[in-house]
PDB file of C-alpha atoms in Angstrom:
ATOM      1  CA  MET A   1     103.505   1.714  60.661  1.00  0.00           C
ATOM      2  CA  ALA A   2     106.982   0.600  61.703  1.00  0.00           C
ATOM      3  CA  ILE A   3     105.603  -0.795  64.996  1.00  0.00           C
ATOM      4  CA  ALA A   4     102.813  -2.673  63.191  1.00  0.00           C
ATOM      5  CA  ALA A   5     105.328  -4.126  60.707  1.00  0.00           C
ATOM      6  CA  THR A   6     107.453  -5.326  63.655  1.00  0.00           C
ATOM      7  CA  ARG A   7     104.517  -6.946  65.528  1.00  0.00           C
ATOM      8  CA  ALA A   8     103.323  -8.982  62.522  1.00  0.00           C
ATOM      9  CA  PRO A   9     106.340 -11.361  62.413  1.00  0.00           C
ATOM     10  CA  VAL A  10     106.172 -11.675  66.214  1.00  0.00           C
ATOM     11  CA  ARG A  11     102.527 -12.814  66.031  1.00  0.00           C
ATOM     12  CA  GLN A  12     103.407 -15.303  63.269  1.00  0.00           C
ATOM     13  CA  GLN A  13     106.228 -16.735  65.362  1.00  0.00           C
ATOM     14  CA  SER A  14     103.926 -16.945  68.337  1.00  0.00           C
ATOM     15  CA  ARG A  15     101.268 -18.836  66.323  1.00  0.00           C
ATOM     16  CA  ALA A  16     103.887 -21.172  64.857  1.00  0.00           C
ATOM     17  CA  ARG A  17     105.176 -21.916  68.364  1.00  0.00           C
ATOM     18  CA  ALA A  18     101.626 -22.563  69.595  1.00  0.00           C
ATOM     19  CA  ARG A  19     100.948 -24.936  66.680  1.00  0.00           C
ATOM     20  CA  ARG A  20     104.212 -26.760  67.321  1.00  0.00           C
ATOM     21  CA  ASN A  21     103.412 -27.128  71.009  1.00  0.00           C
ATOM     22  CA  ALA A  22      99.926 -28.382  70.151  1.00  0.00           C
ATOM     23  CA  LEU A  23     101.360 -30.958  67.735  1.00  0.00           C
ATOM     24  CA  VAL A  24     103.854 -32.123  70.348  1.00  0.00           C
ATOM     25  CA  GLY A  25     101.025 -32.465  72.864  1.00  0.00           C
ATOM     26  CA  TRP A  26      98.819 -34.416  70.452  1.00  0.00           C
ATOM     27  CA  SER A  27     101.742 -36.686  69.540  1.00  0.00           C
ATOM     28  CA  PHE A  28     101.917 -37.716  73.217  1.00  0.00           C
ATOM     29  CA  ILE A  29      98.227 -38.330  73.828  1.00  0.00           C
ATOM     30  CA  LEU A  30      97.103 -39.545  70.397  1.00  0.00           C
ATOM     31  CA  PRO A  31      98.516 -43.112  70.633  1.00  0.00           C
ATOM     32  CA  ASN A  32      96.839 -43.582  73.993  1.00  0.00           C
ATOM     33  CA  PHE A  33      93.586 -42.082  72.729  1.00  0.00           C
ATOM     34  CA  ILE A  34      93.615 -44.293  69.627  1.00  0.00           C
ATOM     35  CA  GLY A  35      94.234 -47.346  71.789  1.00  0.00           C
ATOM     36  CA  PHE A  36      91.383 -46.355  74.108  1.00  0.00           C
ATOM     37  CA  ALA A  37      89.035 -45.745  71.173  1.00  0.00           C
ATOM     38  CA  VAL A  38      89.870 -49.021  69.382  1.00  0.00           C
ATOM     39  CA  LEU A  39      90.054 -51.307  72.427  1.00  0.00           C
ATOM     40  CA  THR A  40      87.499 -49.727  74.779  1.00  0.00           C
ATOM     41  CA  LEU A  41      85.249 -47.004  73.358  1.00  0.00           C
ATOM     42  CA  ILE A  42      84.212 -48.709  70.105  1.00  0.00           C
ATOM     43  CA  PRO A  43      83.640 -52.159  71.749  1.00  0.00           C
ATOM     44  CA  MET A  44      81.532 -50.473  74.448  1.00  0.00           C
ATOM     45  CA  GLY A  45      79.398 -48.752  71.816  1.00  0.00           C
ATOM     46  CA  ALA A  46      79.084 -52.007  69.859  1.00  0.00           C
ATOM     47  CA  ALA A  47      78.077 -53.940  73.004  1.00  0.00           C
ATOM     48  CA  PHE A  48      75.399 -51.352  73.750  1.00  0.00           C
ATOM     49  CA  VAL A  49      73.865 -51.867  70.274  1.00  0.00           C
ATOM     50  CA  ILE A  50      74.287 -55.666  70.240  1.00  0.00           C
ATOM     51  CA  ALA A  51      72.476 -55.880  73.602  1.00  0.00           C
ATOM     52  CA  PHE A  52      69.271 -55.160  71.674  1.00  0.00           C
ATOM     53  CA  MET A  53      69.979 -57.815  69.028  1.00  0.00           C
ATOM     54  CA  GLU A  54      70.066 -61.587  68.651  1.00  0.00           C
ATOM     55  CA  TRP A  55      73.422 -62.538  67.161  1.00  0.00           C
ATOM     56  CA  ASP A  56      75.441 -65.755  67.147  1.00  0.00           C
ATOM     57  CA  SER A  57      78.264 -64.488  64.850  1.00  0.00           C
ATOM     58  CA  TYR A  58      77.247 -67.017  62.130  1.00  0.00           C
ATOM     59  CA  SER A  59      74.076 -65.313  60.929  1.00  0.00           C
ATOM     60  CA  PRO A  60      73.206 -61.626  60.488  1.00  0.00           C
ATOM     61  CA  PRO A  61      72.203 -59.867  63.723  1.00  0.00           C
ATOM     62  CA  GLU A  62      68.470 -59.500  64.287  1.00  0.00           C
ATOM     63  CA  TRP A  63      66.920 -56.587  66.183  1.00  0.00           C
ATOM     64  CA  VAL A  64      64.907 -57.927  69.159  1.00  0.00           C
ATOM     65  CA  GLY A  65      64.467 -54.764  71.241  1.00  0.00           C
ATOM     66  CA  VAL A  66      64.437 -55.355  75.014  1.00  0.00           C
ATOM     67  CA  GLU A  67      63.894 -59.108  74.697  1.00  0.00           C
ATOM     68  CA  ASN A  68      67.375 -59.882  76.061  1.00  0.00           C
ATOM     69  CA  PHE A  69      66.701 -57.771  79.157  1.00  0.00           C
ATOM     70  CA  GLU A  70      63.306 -59.432  79.711  1.00  0.00           C
ATOM     71  CA  ARG A  71      65.061 -62.787  79.538  1.00  0.00           C
ATOM     72  CA  LEU A  72      67.416 -61.653  82.316  1.00  0.00           C
ATOM     73  CA  LEU A  73      64.514 -61.361  84.742  1.00  0.00           C
ATOM     74  CA  GLY A  74      63.717 -65.065  84.423  1.00  0.00           C
ATOM     75  CA  ASP A  75      67.283 -66.353  84.211  1.00  0.00           C
ATOM     76  CA  GLN A  76      68.236 -68.059  87.468  1.00  0.00           C
ATOM     77  CA  SER A  77      71.934 -68.069  86.551  1.00  0.00           C
ATOM     78  CA  PHE A  78      71.857 -64.273  86.189  1.00  0.00           C
ATOM     79  CA  TRP A  79      70.406 -63.750  89.670  1.00  0.00           C
ATOM     80  CA  ILE A  80      72.833 -66.250  91.200  1.00  0.00           C
ATOM     81  CA  ALA A  81      75.757 -64.525  89.466  1.00  0.00           C
ATOM     82  CA  LEU A  82      74.479 -61.113  90.599  1.00  0.00           C
ATOM     83  CA  GLY A  83      74.224 -62.318  94.201  1.00  0.00           C
ATOM     84  CA  ASN A  84      77.679 -63.915  94.061  1.00  0.00           C
ATOM     85  CA  THR A  85      79.160 -60.708  92.623  1.00  0.00           C
ATOM     86  CA  ALA A  86      77.618 -58.683  95.454  1.00  0.00           C
ATOM     87  CA  TYR A  87      78.875 -61.287  97.966  1.00  0.00           C
ATOM     88  CA  TYR A  88      82.393 -61.068  96.569  1.00  0.00           C
ATOM     89  CA  ALA A  89      82.348 -57.245  96.539  1.00  0.00           C
ATOM     90  CA  ALA A  90      80.993 -57.063 100.109  1.00  0.00           C
ATOM     91  CA  GLY A  91      83.894 -59.184 101.315  1.00  0.00           C
ATOM     92  CA  HIS A  92      86.671 -58.047  99.023  1.00  0.00           C
ATOM     93  CA  ILE A  93      86.260 -54.257  99.266  1.00  0.00           C
ATOM     94  CA  PRO A  94      86.412 -53.731 103.065  1.00  0.00           C
ATOM     95  CA  LEU A  95      88.941 -56.490 103.745  1.00  0.00           C
ATOM     96  CA  THR A  96      91.313 -55.270 101.034  1.00  0.00           C
ATOM     97  CA  MET A  97      91.116 -51.674 102.229  1.00  0.00           C
ATOM     98  CA  LEU A  98      91.665 -52.629 105.883  1.00  0.00           C
ATOM     99  CA  ALA A  99      94.578 -54.938 105.041  1.00  0.00           C
ATOM    100  CA  ALA A 100      96.183 -52.355 102.751  1.00  0.00           C
ATOM    101  CA  LEU A 101      95.839 -49.583 105.344  1.00  0.00           C
ATOM    102  CA  GLY A 102      97.197 -51.803 108.113  1.00  0.00           C
ATOM    103  CA  LEU A 103     100.204 -52.799 106.035  1.00  0.00           C
ATOM    104  CA  ALA A 104     100.840 -49.189 105.054  1.00  0.00           C
ATOM    105  CA  LEU A 105     100.771 -48.090 108.706  1.00  0.00           C
ATOM    106  CA  LEU A 106     103.190 -50.868 109.654  1.00  0.00           C
ATOM    107  CA  LEU A 107     105.573 -50.218 106.781  1.00  0.00           C
ATOM    108  CA  ASN A 108     105.518 -46.446 107.157  1.00  0.00           C
ATOM    109  CA  LYS A 109     107.783 -46.727 110.171  1.00  0.00           C
ATOM    110  CA  ARG A 110     111.568 -46.632 110.152  1.00  0.00           C
ATOM    111  CA  ILE A 111     112.380 -50.299 110.655  1.00  0.00           C
ATOM    112  CA  ARG A 112     115.252 -52.443 109.514  1.00  0.00           C
ATOM    113  CA  GLY A 113     114.716 -54.113 106.121  1.00  0.00           C
ATOM    114  CA  LEU A 114     111.888 -51.754 105.211  1.00  0.00           C
ATOM    115  CA  GLY A 115     112.510 -52.042 101.453  1.00  0.00           C
ATOM    116  CA  PHE A 116     112.493 -55.838 101.660  1.00  0.00           C
ATOM    117  CA  PHE A 117     109.168 -55.946 103.512  1.00  0.00           C
ATOM    118  CA  ARG A 118     107.540 -53.460 101.131  1.00  0.00           C
ATOM    119  CA  THR A 119     108.730 -55.453  98.126  1.00  0.00           C
ATOM    120  CA  THR A 120     107.517 -58.690  99.712  1.00  0.00           C
ATOM    121  CA  MET A 121     104.048 -57.263 100.294  1.00  0.00           C
ATOM    122  CA  PHE A 122     103.826 -55.884  96.748  1.00  0.00           C
ATOM    123  CA  PHE A 123     105.187 -59.037  95.090  1.00  0.00           C
ATOM    124  CA  PRO A 124     101.872 -61.012  95.024  1.00  0.00           C
ATOM    125  CA  TYR A 125     100.290 -58.301  92.863  1.00  0.00           C
ATOM    126  CA  ILE A 126     102.824 -58.805  90.069  1.00  0.00           C
ATOM    127  CA  THR A 127     102.912 -62.589  90.429  1.00  0.00           C
ATOM    128  CA  SER A 128     101.202 -64.664  87.752  1.00  0.00           C
ATOM    129  CA  LEU A 129      97.553 -64.994  88.666  1.00  0.00           C
ATOM    130  CA  VAL A 130      97.525 -68.628  87.545  1.00  0.00           C
ATOM    131  CA  ALA A 131     100.407 -69.381  89.913  1.00  0.00           C
ATOM    132  CA  VAL A 132      98.581 -67.594  92.743  1.00  0.00           C
ATOM    133  CA  ALA A 133      95.402 -69.599  92.127  1.00  0.00           C
ATOM    134  CA  VAL A 134      97.239 -72.932  91.909  1.00  0.00           C
ATOM    135  CA  VAL A 135      99.233 -72.310  95.085  1.00  0.00           C
ATOM    136  CA  TRP A 136      96.164 -71.206  97.072  1.00  0.00           C
ATOM    137  CA  ASN A 137      94.189 -74.208  95.803  1.00  0.00           C
ATOM    138  CA  MET A 138      96.947 -76.391  97.235  1.00  0.00           C
ATOM    139  CA  LEU A 139      96.856 -74.465 100.528  1.00  0.00           C
ATOM    140  CA  PHE A 140      93.052 -74.856 100.678  1.00  0.00           C
ATOM    141  CA  ASN A 141      93.142 -78.584  99.935  1.00  0.00           C
ATOM    142  CA  PRO A 142      90.668 -80.103 102.468  1.00  0.00           C
ATOM    143  CA  THR A 143      92.780 -83.154 103.327  1.00  0.00           C
ATOM    144  CA  MET A 144      96.401 -82.329 102.522  1.00  0.00           C
ATOM    145  CA  GLY A 145      96.406 -78.516 102.626  1.00  0.00           C
ATOM    146  CA  PRO A 146      98.472 -76.846 105.370  1.00  0.00           C
ATOM    147  CA  ILE A 147      95.592 -74.519 106.305  1.00  0.00           C
ATOM    148  CA  ASN A 148      93.273 -77.334 107.370  1.00  0.00           C
ATOM    149  CA  GLN A 149      96.179 -79.198 108.966  1.00  0.00           C
ATOM    150  CA  PHE A 150      96.869 -76.116 111.061  1.00  0.00           C
ATOM    151  CA  LEU A 151      93.181 -75.768 111.968  1.00  0.00           C
ATOM    152  CA  GLU A 152      93.096 -79.396 113.078  1.00  0.00           C
ATOM    153  CA  TRP A 153      96.299 -78.860 115.059  1.00  0.00           C
ATOM    154  CA  ILE A 154      94.713 -76.004 117.035  1.00  0.00           C
ATOM    155  CA  GLY A 155      91.655 -78.117 117.766  1.00  0.00           C
ATOM    156  CA  VAL A 156      89.142 -77.424 114.969  1.00  0.00           C
ATOM    157  CA  GLN A 157      87.293 -80.745 114.619  1.00  0.00           C
ATOM    158  CA  ASP A 158      85.628 -80.172 111.246  1.00  0.00           C
ATOM    159  CA  PRO A 159      87.697 -77.710 109.173  1.00  0.00           C
ATOM    160  CA  PRO A 160      86.104 -76.126 106.074  1.00  0.00           C
ATOM    161  CA  GLY A 161      86.147 -77.810 102.698  1.00  0.00           C
ATOM    162  CA  TRP A 162      87.101 -74.492 101.082  1.00  0.00           C
ATOM    163  CA  THR A 163      86.956 -74.671  97.268  1.00  0.00           C
ATOM    164  CA  THR A 164      85.267 -78.094  97.301  1.00  0.00           C
ATOM    165  CA  THR A 165      82.144 -76.892  99.118  1.00  0.00           C
ATOM    166  CA  SER A 166      79.512 -74.347  98.109  1.00  0.00           C
ATOM    167  CA  ALA A 167      79.510 -72.638 101.505  1.00  0.00           C
ATOM    168  CA  TRP A 168      83.264 -71.981 101.685  1.00  0.00           C
ATOM    169  CA  SER A 169      84.297 -71.569  98.042  1.00  0.00           C
ATOM    170  CA  MET A 170      83.550 -67.823  97.867  1.00  0.00           C
ATOM    171  CA  PRO A 171      85.333 -67.026 101.175  1.00  0.00           C
ATOM    172  CA  ALA A 172      88.359 -68.918  99.816  1.00  0.00           C
ATOM    173  CA  VAL A 173      88.315 -66.800  96.656  1.00  0.00           C
ATOM    174  CA  ILE A 174      87.934 -63.585  98.691  1.00  0.00           C
ATOM    175  CA  ILE A 175      90.877 -64.481 100.955  1.00  0.00           C
ATOM    176  CA  THR A 176      93.069 -65.194  97.930  1.00  0.00           C
ATOM    177  CA  SER A 177      92.014 -62.004  96.200  1.00  0.00           C
ATOM    178  CA  VAL A 178      92.640 -59.859  99.290  1.00  0.00           C
ATOM    179  CA  TRP A 179      96.100 -61.414  99.720  1.00  0.00           C
ATOM    180  CA  ARG A 180      96.943 -60.654  96.094  1.00  0.00           C
ATOM    181  CA  ASP A 181      95.582 -57.094  95.924  1.00  0.00           C
ATOM    182  CA  MET A 182      96.480 -55.624  99.317  1.00  0.00           C
ATOM    183  CA  GLY A 183     100.099 -54.926  98.333  1.00  0.00           C
ATOM    184  CA  TYR A 184      99.097 -52.692  95.435  1.00  0.00           C
ATOM    185  CA  TYR A 185      96.702 -50.589  97.510  1.00  0.00           C
ATOM    186  CA  MET A 186      99.265 -50.538 100.335  1.00  0.00           C
ATOM    187  CA  VAL A 187     101.535 -48.556  98.005  1.00  0.00           C
ATOM    188  CA  LEU A 188      98.768 -45.998  97.446  1.00  0.00           C
ATOM    189  CA  TYR A 189      98.172 -45.663 101.180  1.00  0.00           C
ATOM    190  CA  LEU A 190     101.910 -45.336 101.783  1.00  0.00           C
ATOM    191  CA  ALA A 191     102.023 -42.409  99.372  1.00  0.00           C
ATOM    192  CA  GLY A 192      99.098 -40.824 101.222  1.00  0.00           C
ATOM    193  CA  LEU A 193     100.702 -41.349 104.639  1.00  0.00           C
ATOM    194  CA  GLN A 194     103.997 -39.811 103.556  1.00  0.00           C
ATOM    195  CA  ALA A 195     102.174 -36.711 102.291  1.00  0.00           C
ATOM    196  CA  ILE A 196     100.820 -35.920 105.782  1.00  0.00           C
ATOM    197  CA  PRO A 197     102.941 -33.144 107.365  1.00  0.00           C
ATOM    198  CA  GLN A 198     104.778 -34.361 110.464  1.00  0.00           C
ATOM    199  CA  GLU A 199     104.032 -31.021 112.128  1.00  0.00           C
ATOM    200  CA  TYR A 200     100.445 -32.205 112.650  1.00  0.00           C
ATOM    201  CA  TYR A 201     101.617 -35.171 114.753  1.00  0.00           C
ATOM    202  CA  GLU A 202     104.168 -33.088 116.646  1.00  0.00           C
ATOM    203  CA  ALA A 203     101.523 -30.505 117.537  1.00  0.00           C
ATOM    204  CA  ALA A 204      99.129 -33.258 118.637  1.00  0.00           C
ATOM    205  CA  GLU A 205     101.806 -34.834 120.875  1.00  0.00           C
ATOM    206  CA  VAL A 206     102.454 -31.447 122.467  1.00  0.00           C
ATOM    207  CA  ASP A 207      98.713 -31.222 123.183  1.00  0.00           C
ATOM    208  CA  GLY A 208      98.828 -34.646 124.856  1.00  0.00           C
ATOM    209  CA  ALA A 209      97.053 -36.720 122.178  1.00  0.00           C
ATOM    210  CA  ASN A 210      97.719 -40.467 122.398  1.00  0.00           C
ATOM    211  CA  ALA A 211      98.439 -42.761 119.440  1.00  0.00           C
ATOM    212  CA  TRP A 212      94.787 -43.645 118.820  1.00  0.00           C
ATOM    213  CA  GLN A 213      93.694 -39.983 118.940  1.00  0.00           C
ATOM    214  CA  ARG A 214      96.461 -39.026 116.481  1.00  0.00           C
ATOM    215  CA  PHE A 215      95.403 -41.855 114.153  1.00  0.00           C
ATOM    216  CA  TRP A 216      91.692 -41.048 114.339  1.00  0.00           C
ATOM    217  CA  ASN A 217      91.911 -37.245 114.198  1.00  0.00           C
ATOM    218  CA  ILE A 218      94.910 -36.746 111.891  1.00  0.00           C
ATOM    219  CA  THR A 219      95.700 -39.862 109.861  1.00  0.00           C
ATOM    220  CA  ILE A 220      92.178 -40.871 108.867  1.00  0.00           C
ATOM    221  CA  PRO A 221      91.013 -37.355 107.810  1.00  0.00           C
ATOM    222  CA  SER A 222      94.279 -36.692 105.956  1.00  0.00           C
ATOM    223  CA  LEU A 223      93.951 -39.995 104.089  1.00  0.00           C
ATOM    224  CA  ARG A 224      90.406 -39.236 102.925  1.00  0.00           C
ATOM    225  CA  PRO A 225      91.363 -38.450  99.270  1.00  0.00           C
ATOM    226  CA  THR A 226      93.525 -41.598  99.112  1.00  0.00           C
ATOM    227  CA  THR A 227      90.791 -43.701 100.718  1.00  0.00           C
ATOM    228  CA  PHE A 228      88.246 -42.383  98.232  1.00  0.00           C
ATOM    229  CA  PHE A 229      90.514 -43.236  95.283  1.00  0.00           C
ATOM    230  CA  VAL A 230      91.235 -46.707  96.674  1.00  0.00           C
ATOM    231  CA  LEU A 231      87.525 -47.281  97.299  1.00  0.00           C
ATOM    232  CA  ILE A 232      86.659 -46.448  93.690  1.00  0.00           C
ATOM    233  CA  MET A 233      89.420 -48.663  92.310  1.00  0.00           C
ATOM    234  CA  VAL A 234      88.606 -51.627  94.567  1.00  0.00           C
ATOM    235  CA  THR A 235      84.893 -51.337  93.835  1.00  0.00           C
ATOM    236  CA  ILE A 236      85.427 -51.431  90.072  1.00  0.00           C
ATOM    237  CA  ALA A 237      87.907 -54.313  90.399  1.00  0.00           C
ATOM    238  CA  SER A 238      85.502 -56.265  92.615  1.00  0.00           C
ATOM    239  CA  PHE A 239      82.551 -56.043  90.244  1.00  0.00           C
ATOM    240  CA  LYS A 240      84.582 -57.125  87.226  1.00  0.00           C
ATOM    241  CA  VAL A 241      86.448 -60.007  88.904  1.00  0.00           C
ATOM    242  CA  PHE A 242      86.893 -62.796  86.386  1.00  0.00           C
ATOM    243  CA  ASP A 243      90.308 -64.398  85.924  1.00  0.00           C
ATOM    244  CA  LEU A 244      90.954 -65.473  89.520  1.00  0.00           C
ATOM    245  CA  ILE A 245      87.592 -67.224  89.802  1.00  0.00           C
ATOM    246  CA  VAL A 246      87.947 -68.917  86.412  1.00  0.00           C
ATOM    247  CA  VAL A 247      91.336 -70.364  87.328  1.00  0.00           C
ATOM    248  CA  MET A 248      90.554 -71.156  90.968  1.00  0.00           C
ATOM    249  CA  THR A 249      86.999 -72.558  90.920  1.00  0.00           C
ATOM    250  CA  ASP A 250      85.587 -72.007  87.391  1.00  0.00           C
ATOM    251  CA  GLY A 251      82.403 -70.787  89.024  1.00  0.00           C
ATOM    252  CA  GLY A 252      81.879 -73.900  91.153  1.00  0.00           C
ATOM    253  CA  PRO A 253      81.160 -76.014  93.024  1.00  0.00           C
ATOM    254  CA  GLY A 254      77.808 -75.833  91.261  1.00  0.00           C
ATOM    255  CA  ARG A 255      77.279 -72.104  90.697  1.00  0.00           C
ATOM    256  CA  SER A 256      78.506 -70.996  94.113  1.00  0.00           C
ATOM    257  CA  THR A 257      81.236 -68.713  92.710  1.00  0.00           C
ATOM    258  CA  LEU A 258      79.666 -67.854  89.357  1.00  0.00           C
ATOM    259  CA  VAL A 259      79.948 -64.055  88.926  1.00  0.00           C
ATOM    260  CA  LEU A 260      78.574 -61.706  86.278  1.00  0.00           C
ATOM    261  CA  SER A 261      81.847 -61.377  84.345  1.00  0.00           C
ATOM    262  CA  GLN A 262      82.094 -65.134  84.035  1.00  0.00           C
ATOM    263  CA  LEU A 263      78.449 -65.412  82.980  1.00  0.00           C
ATOM    264  CA  ILE A 264      79.124 -62.809  80.272  1.00  0.00           C
ATOM    265  CA  TYR A 265      82.057 -64.909  79.061  1.00  0.00           C
ATOM    266  CA  ARG A 266      80.031 -68.135  79.068  1.00  0.00           C
ATOM    267  CA  GLU A 267      77.057 -66.698  77.228  1.00  0.00           C
ATOM    268  CA  GLY A 268      79.132 -64.805  74.673  1.00  0.00           C
ATOM    269  CA  ILE A 269      82.238 -66.868  73.965  1.00  0.00           C
ATOM    270  CA  ARG A 270      81.056 -70.410  74.753  1.00  0.00           C
ATOM    271  CA  GLU A 271      77.372 -70.230  73.752  1.00  0.00           C
ATOM    272  CA  ASN A 272      77.689 -67.624  70.963  1.00  0.00           C
ATOM    273  CA  ARG A 273      74.783 -65.628  72.408  1.00  0.00           C
ATOM    274  CA  PHE A 274      76.416 -62.247  71.936  1.00  0.00           C
ATOM    275  CA  GLY A 275      73.200 -60.256  72.249  1.00  0.00           C
ATOM    276  CA  TYR A 276      72.295 -61.769  75.609  1.00  0.00           C
ATOM    277  CA  SER A 277      75.915 -61.546  76.769  1.00  0.00           C
ATOM    278  CA  SER A 278      76.004 -57.847  75.843  1.00  0.00           C
ATOM    279  CA  ALA A 279      72.782 -57.254  77.772  1.00  0.00           C
ATOM    280  CA  ILE A 280      74.375 -58.743  80.915  1.00  0.00           C
ATOM    281  CA  SER A 281      77.502 -56.644  80.383  1.00  0.00           C
ATOM    282  CA  LEU A 282      75.349 -53.520  80.046  1.00  0.00           C
ATOM    283  CA  VAL A 283      73.641 -54.325  83.362  1.00  0.00           C
ATOM    284  CA  LEU A 284      77.048 -54.818  85.004  1.00  0.00           C
ATOM    285  CA  PHE A 285      78.211 -51.491  83.560  1.00  0.00           C
ATOM    286  CA  LEU A 286      75.151 -49.714  84.969  1.00  0.00           C
ATOM    287  CA  ILE A 287      75.696 -51.297  88.424  1.00  0.00           C
ATOM    288  CA  VAL A 288      79.323 -50.115  88.533  1.00  0.00           C
ATOM    289  CA  LEU A 289      78.300 -46.689  87.229  1.00  0.00           C
ATOM    290  CA  VAL A 290      75.618 -46.273  89.918  1.00  0.00           C
ATOM    291  CA  PHE A 291      78.000 -47.311  92.703  1.00  0.00           C
ATOM    292  CA  THR A 292      80.684 -44.943  91.421  1.00  0.00           C
ATOM    293  CA  VAL A 293      78.307 -41.983  91.109  1.00  0.00           C
ATOM    294  CA  VAL A 294      76.928 -42.615  94.610  1.00  0.00           C
ATOM    295  CA  GLN A 295      80.442 -42.739  96.046  1.00  0.00           C
ATOM    296  CA  PHE A 296      81.372 -39.485  94.281  1.00  0.00           C
ATOM    297  CA  ARG A 297      78.247 -37.757  95.638  1.00  0.00           C
ATOM    298  CA  ILE A 298      78.898 -38.992  99.189  1.00  0.00           C
ATOM    299  CA  GLN A 299      82.498 -37.772  98.941  1.00  0.00           C
ATOM    300  CA  LYS A 300      81.381 -34.387  97.607  1.00  0.00           C
ATOM    301  CA  ARG A 301      78.836 -34.034 100.410  1.00  0.00           C
ATOM    302  CA  LYS A 302      81.543 -34.750 102.994  1.00  0.00           C
ATOM    303  CA  GLU A 303      83.837 -32.148 101.417  1.00  0.00           C
ATOM    304  CA  ASP A 304      81.052 -29.533 101.441  1.00  0.00           C
TER     305      ASP A 304
END
């Protein structure tokens, strides 16, 4: 009886401590969860429902079923925006990853002024996007821009028109985007490189492996988790690109740089066709979801 009477207060104290710890934990995550629910989860659910409605924000929404999705099939702007989004992703994803990995390899060495160079490479990512777009538009100027002046100086007779021509506007946007983003992903690769044990390289040198063999057989396999994370992040960022294109080309010339995110903005905010805009956003969500799931399955298969 005496032992049971002693254990009861201990259990109560233990439960009180568990409740207090749970409350402390919830107090940390609840603000973030509320923000996610209000700013992301609820709008996503609303967009999913509105995609099956006709709504211009001035009159009550009207249920139209899959009519908005049927309209997508015959909308030329949608297919052009889809193709431009794929074009941008196909250029932006590999170039950004290669540039970020190359920078990380260069700046993972013990060189003088290492902190300065790392900061310099990361600086474009935190620079105002409007400033980045304006500066690169000046650099790409067909007649007065230093890029075309340099190309003419090295002997290029007919340099590209860059943002003033349909053929070169998307490459110009991709180059600008890669320049801006590579510093951020360089930091991720740097963290991955510094987590590789130096004993691996020392053992490989003892076995006579050259620099390329050490890179291919040690660095690349050890960076696989980092590369997978970077690939997912770059893929999502590529498919939802919006602000850089709006500031730099506004989808032009013509519709040569019109992407899905910008089409969603035009249809919803400018034309007040929120149902159709939500249908496009749902298609974009499904595309990103499919790509992400495929990448996860490929990664899992490699790990198995």
